[in-house]
Coordinates of C-alpha atoms and ligand atoms in Angstrom, one line a residue:
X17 CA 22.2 15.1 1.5
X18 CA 19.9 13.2 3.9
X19 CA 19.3 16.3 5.6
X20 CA 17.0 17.7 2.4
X21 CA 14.4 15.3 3.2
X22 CA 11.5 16.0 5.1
X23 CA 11.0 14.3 8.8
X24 CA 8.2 12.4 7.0
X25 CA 10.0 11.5 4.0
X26 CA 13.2 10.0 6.3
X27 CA 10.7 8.1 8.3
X28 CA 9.5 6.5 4.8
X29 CA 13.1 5.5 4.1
X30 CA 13.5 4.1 7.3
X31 CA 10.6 2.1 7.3
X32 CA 11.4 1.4 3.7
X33 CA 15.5 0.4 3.9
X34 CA 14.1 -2.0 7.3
X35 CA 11.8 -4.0 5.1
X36 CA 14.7 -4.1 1.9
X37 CA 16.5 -6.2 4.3
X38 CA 13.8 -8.5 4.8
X39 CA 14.3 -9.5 0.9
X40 CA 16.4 -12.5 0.2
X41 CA 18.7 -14.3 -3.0
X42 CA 16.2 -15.5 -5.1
X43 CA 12.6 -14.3 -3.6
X44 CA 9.7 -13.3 -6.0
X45 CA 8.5 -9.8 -3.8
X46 CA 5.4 -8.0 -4.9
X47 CA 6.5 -4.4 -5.3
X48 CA 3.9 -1.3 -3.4
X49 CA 2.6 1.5 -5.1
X50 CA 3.1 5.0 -3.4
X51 CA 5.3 7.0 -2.0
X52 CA 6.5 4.8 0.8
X53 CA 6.8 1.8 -1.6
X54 CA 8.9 3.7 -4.2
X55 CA 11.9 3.9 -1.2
X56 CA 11.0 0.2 -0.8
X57 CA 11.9 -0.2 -4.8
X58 CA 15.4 2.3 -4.5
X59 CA 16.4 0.2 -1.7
X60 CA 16.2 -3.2 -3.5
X61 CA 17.6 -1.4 -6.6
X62 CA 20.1 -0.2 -4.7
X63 CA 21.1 -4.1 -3.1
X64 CA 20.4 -5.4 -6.8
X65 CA 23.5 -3.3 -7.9
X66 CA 25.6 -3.1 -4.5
X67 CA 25.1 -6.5 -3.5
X68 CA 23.8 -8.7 -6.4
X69 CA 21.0 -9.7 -5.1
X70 CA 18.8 -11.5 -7.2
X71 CA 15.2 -11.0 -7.2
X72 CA 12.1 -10.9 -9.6
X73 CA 9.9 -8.5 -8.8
X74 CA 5.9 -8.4 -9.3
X75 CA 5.2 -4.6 -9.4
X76 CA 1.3 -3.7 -8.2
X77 CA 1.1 -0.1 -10.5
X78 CA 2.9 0.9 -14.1
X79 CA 4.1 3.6 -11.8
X80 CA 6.1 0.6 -9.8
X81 CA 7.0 -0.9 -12.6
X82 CA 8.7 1.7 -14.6
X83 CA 10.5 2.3 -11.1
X84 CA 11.8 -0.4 -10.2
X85 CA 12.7 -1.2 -14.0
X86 CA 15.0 2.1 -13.9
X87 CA 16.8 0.9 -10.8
X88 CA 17.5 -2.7 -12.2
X89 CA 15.1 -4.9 -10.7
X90 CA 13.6 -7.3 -12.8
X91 CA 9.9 -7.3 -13.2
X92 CA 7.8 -10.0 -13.8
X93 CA 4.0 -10.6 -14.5
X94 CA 1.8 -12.2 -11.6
X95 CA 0.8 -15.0 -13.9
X96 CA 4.5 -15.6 -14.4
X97 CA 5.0 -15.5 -10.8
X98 CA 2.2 -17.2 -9.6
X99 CA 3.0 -17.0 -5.9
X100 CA 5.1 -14.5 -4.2
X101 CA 7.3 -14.9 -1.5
X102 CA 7.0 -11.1 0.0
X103 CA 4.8 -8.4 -0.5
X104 CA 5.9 -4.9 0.6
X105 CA 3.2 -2.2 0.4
X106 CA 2.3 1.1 1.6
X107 CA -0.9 1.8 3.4
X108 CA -2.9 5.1 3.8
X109 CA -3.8 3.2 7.8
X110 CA -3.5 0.7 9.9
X111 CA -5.1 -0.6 12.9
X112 CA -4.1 -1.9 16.2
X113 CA -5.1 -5.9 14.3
X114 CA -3.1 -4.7 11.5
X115 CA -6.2 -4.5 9.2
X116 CA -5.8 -1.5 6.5
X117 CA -7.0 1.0 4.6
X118 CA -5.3 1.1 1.1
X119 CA -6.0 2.6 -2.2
X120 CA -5.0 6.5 -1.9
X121 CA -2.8 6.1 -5.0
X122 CA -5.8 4.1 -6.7
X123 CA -3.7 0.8 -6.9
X124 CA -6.1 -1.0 -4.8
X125 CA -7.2 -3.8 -6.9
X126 CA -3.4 -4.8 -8.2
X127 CA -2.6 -4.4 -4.4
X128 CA -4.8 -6.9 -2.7
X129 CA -4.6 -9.8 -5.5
X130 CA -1.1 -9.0 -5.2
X131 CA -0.9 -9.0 -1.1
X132 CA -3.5 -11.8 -1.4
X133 CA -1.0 -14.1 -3.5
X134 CA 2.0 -13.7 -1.1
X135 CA 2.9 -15.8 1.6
X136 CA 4.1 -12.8 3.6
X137 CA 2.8 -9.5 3.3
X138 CA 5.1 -6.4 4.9
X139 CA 3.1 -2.5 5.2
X140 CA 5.6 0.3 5.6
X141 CA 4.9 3.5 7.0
X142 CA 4.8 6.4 8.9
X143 CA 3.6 6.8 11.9
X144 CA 0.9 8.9 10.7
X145 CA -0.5 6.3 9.5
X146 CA -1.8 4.0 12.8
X147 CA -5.2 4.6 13.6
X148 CA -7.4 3.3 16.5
X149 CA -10.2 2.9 14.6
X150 CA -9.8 2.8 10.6
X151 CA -12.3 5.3 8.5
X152 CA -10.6 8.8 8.9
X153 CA -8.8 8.7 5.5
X154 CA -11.4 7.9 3.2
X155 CA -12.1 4.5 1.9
X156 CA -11.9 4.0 -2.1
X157 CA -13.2 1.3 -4.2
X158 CA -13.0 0.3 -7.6
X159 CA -15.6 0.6 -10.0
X160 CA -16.5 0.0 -13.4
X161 CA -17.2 2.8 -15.3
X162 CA -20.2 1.7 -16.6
X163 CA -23.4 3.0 -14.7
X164 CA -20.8 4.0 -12.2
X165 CA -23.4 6.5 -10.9
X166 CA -25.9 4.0 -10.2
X167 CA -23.4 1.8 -8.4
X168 CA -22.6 5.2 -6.0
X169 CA -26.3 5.2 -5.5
X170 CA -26.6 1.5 -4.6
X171 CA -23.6 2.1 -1.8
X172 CA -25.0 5.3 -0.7
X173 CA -27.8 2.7 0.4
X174 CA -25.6 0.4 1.9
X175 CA -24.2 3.2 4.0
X176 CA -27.3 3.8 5.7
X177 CA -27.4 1.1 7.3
X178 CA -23.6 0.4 8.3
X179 CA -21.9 0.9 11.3
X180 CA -20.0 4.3 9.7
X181 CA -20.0 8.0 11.1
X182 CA -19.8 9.8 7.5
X183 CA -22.0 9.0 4.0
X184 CA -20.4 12.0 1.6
X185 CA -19.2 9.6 -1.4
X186 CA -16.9 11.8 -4.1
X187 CA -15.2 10.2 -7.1
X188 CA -11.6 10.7 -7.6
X189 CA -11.0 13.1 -10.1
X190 CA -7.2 13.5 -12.4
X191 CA -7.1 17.1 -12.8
X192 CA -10.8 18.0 -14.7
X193 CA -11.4 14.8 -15.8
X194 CA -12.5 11.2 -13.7
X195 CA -9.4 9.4 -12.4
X196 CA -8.6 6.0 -13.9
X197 CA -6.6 2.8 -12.3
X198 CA -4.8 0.8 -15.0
X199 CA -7.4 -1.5 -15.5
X200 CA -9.3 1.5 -16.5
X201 CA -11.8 1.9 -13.6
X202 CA -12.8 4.6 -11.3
X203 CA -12.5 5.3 -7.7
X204 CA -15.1 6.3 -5.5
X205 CA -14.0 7.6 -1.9
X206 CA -16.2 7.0 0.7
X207 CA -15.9 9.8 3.4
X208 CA -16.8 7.2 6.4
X209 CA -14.9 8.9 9.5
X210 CA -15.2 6.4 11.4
X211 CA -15.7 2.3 10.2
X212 CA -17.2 0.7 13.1
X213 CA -16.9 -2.8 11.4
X214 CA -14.7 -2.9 8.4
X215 CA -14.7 -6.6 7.9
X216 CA -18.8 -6.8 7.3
X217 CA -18.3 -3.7 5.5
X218 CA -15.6 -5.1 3.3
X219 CA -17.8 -8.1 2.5
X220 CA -20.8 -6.2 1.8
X221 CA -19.1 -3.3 -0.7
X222 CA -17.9 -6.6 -2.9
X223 CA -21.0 -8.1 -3.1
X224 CA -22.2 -4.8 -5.2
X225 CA -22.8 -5.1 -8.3
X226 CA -20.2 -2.9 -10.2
X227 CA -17.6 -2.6 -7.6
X228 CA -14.6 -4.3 -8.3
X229 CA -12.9 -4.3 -4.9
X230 CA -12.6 -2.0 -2.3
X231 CA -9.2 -0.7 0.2
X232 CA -10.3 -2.6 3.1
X233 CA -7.2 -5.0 3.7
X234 CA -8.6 -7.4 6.3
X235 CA -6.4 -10.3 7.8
X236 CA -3.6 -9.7 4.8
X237 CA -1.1 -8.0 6.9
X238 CA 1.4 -10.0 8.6
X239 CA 3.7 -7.1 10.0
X240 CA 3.9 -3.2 10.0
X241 CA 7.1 -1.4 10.1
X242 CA 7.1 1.6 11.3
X243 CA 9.7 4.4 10.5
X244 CA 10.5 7.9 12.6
X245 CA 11.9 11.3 11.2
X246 CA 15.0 10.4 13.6
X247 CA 15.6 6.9 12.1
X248 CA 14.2 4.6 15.3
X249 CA 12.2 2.0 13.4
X250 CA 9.8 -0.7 15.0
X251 CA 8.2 -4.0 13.5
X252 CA 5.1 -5.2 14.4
X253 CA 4.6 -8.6 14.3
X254 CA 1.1 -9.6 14.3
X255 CA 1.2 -13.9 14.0
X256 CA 4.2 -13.8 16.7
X257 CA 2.5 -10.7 18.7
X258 CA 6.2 -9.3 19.2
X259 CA 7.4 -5.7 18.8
X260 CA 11.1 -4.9 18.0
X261 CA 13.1 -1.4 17.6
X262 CA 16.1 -0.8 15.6
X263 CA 17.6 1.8 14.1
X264 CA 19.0 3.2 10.7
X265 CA 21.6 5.4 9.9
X266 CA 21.1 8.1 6.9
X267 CA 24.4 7.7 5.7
X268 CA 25.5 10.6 3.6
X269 CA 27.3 8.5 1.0
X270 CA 23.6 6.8 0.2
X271 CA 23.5 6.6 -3.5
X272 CA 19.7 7.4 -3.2
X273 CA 19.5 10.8 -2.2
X274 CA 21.8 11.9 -4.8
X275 CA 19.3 10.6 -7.2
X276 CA 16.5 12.6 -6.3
Ligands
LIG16 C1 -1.6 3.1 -3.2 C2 -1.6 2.8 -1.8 C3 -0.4 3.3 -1.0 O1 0.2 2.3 -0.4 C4 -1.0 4.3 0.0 O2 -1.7 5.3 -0.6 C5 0.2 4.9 0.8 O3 0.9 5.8 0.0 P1 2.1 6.6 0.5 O4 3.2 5.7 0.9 O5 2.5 7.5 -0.6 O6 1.7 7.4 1.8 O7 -2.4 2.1 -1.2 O8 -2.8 2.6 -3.8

């Protein structure tokens, strides 16, 4: 069955099924948003039922939530929570300082108070996904609707003077009509190419007037796991500075795949 998936799409499981093991009896885990992230969720769905593993989870998107309440996790507010344990996200990049770009499935703002409330926070992904320098996917923030077109203006200012390669701003769009995160905002994406400082840019986007945040994840990432089409996987530890390979085996009896 595992043999229907894309190279792409085993290396998300793989990086995916790695970091499910990281999850222990009794952890409160912020849940990702994405396509990575939802293997995350069938994974610890899967050890909830297999294995009993007892866990609440703090989902970052309705999308996540409805998920991971279908496979049996049970989901719990951030204000219940509080604190998380684990956080195990997605990312649209990373860097070689483990610094990210996040936000292509507009969960940005959930994401980083999420990430930002955990004592450890995990980013699976695909190869794909490391950059040298970040800026190539473009960069979304959250804004309020509200003179949102004035706000683009007021960034398309700041741009001039940053240390980017690329100005074009577009806002996201849900078929004809503006996207909208579940707090109700919009996204702009910033076509930046190259972001020779994300950290001043980071801290400069926020202090606008009318955005909300942007998917600059500085300093938030404590490892990266990495999957391949093959199943090799590698962890990247950034507070220990130590890389590890492993591997995992698609078995063909995995519940998941049938329920695709
Ligand atoms: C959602 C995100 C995702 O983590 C990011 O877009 C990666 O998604 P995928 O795993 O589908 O490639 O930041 O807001």
């Amino acid at each position: 069955m595992s043999g229907e998936l894309s190279p792409i799409d085993k290396a998300k499981y793989t990086a995916a099924k790695q970091a499910a093991a990281l999850v222990e009896d009794g952890m409160r885990v912020g849940l990702g948003t994405g396509s990575t992230a939802a293997w995350l969720v069938r994974h610890l769905g899967e050890r909830v039922r297999d294995e009993g593993l007892r866990i609440k989870g703090v989902p970052t998107s309705t999308r996540t939530a409805e998920l991971a309440r279908d496979v049996g996790i049970e989901v719990i507010t951030l204000d219940e929570a509080k604190t998380l344990n684990l956080t195990i996200d997605g990312a649209d990049e990373f860097d070689g300082n483990l610094n990210l770009i996040k936000g292509g499935g507009g969960a940005l703002l959930h994401e980083k108070i999420v990430a930002a409330a955990s004592e450890e926070v995990v980013v699976i992904a695909d190869a794909a996904k490391q950059v040298g320098t970040l800026g190539a996917y473009p960069l979304p923030i959250e804004v309020i609707p509200f003179g949102w077109t004035t706000t683009q203006m007021l960034v398309e200012e700041l741009l001039v003077s940053a240390d980017v390669m690329g100005r074009k701003i577009t806002l996201r769009q849900n078929g004809d009509t503006p996207f909208r995160t579940d707090e109700g905002n919009h996204i702009l994406d910033l076509h930046l190419v190259r972001i020779g400082n994300a950290r001043q840019l980071a801290m400069a986007l926020n202090q606008m007037p009318g955005v909300v945040e942007n998917g600059l994840f500085i300093d938030l990432c404590d490892k990266v796991i990495i999957g391949y089409g093959d199943g090799r996987v590698e962890t990247r530890d950034i507070n220990e500075g130590t890389v590890s390979e492993d591997r995992i085996s698609f078995a063909d009896s995995d519940n998941l795949f049938s329920d695709l």
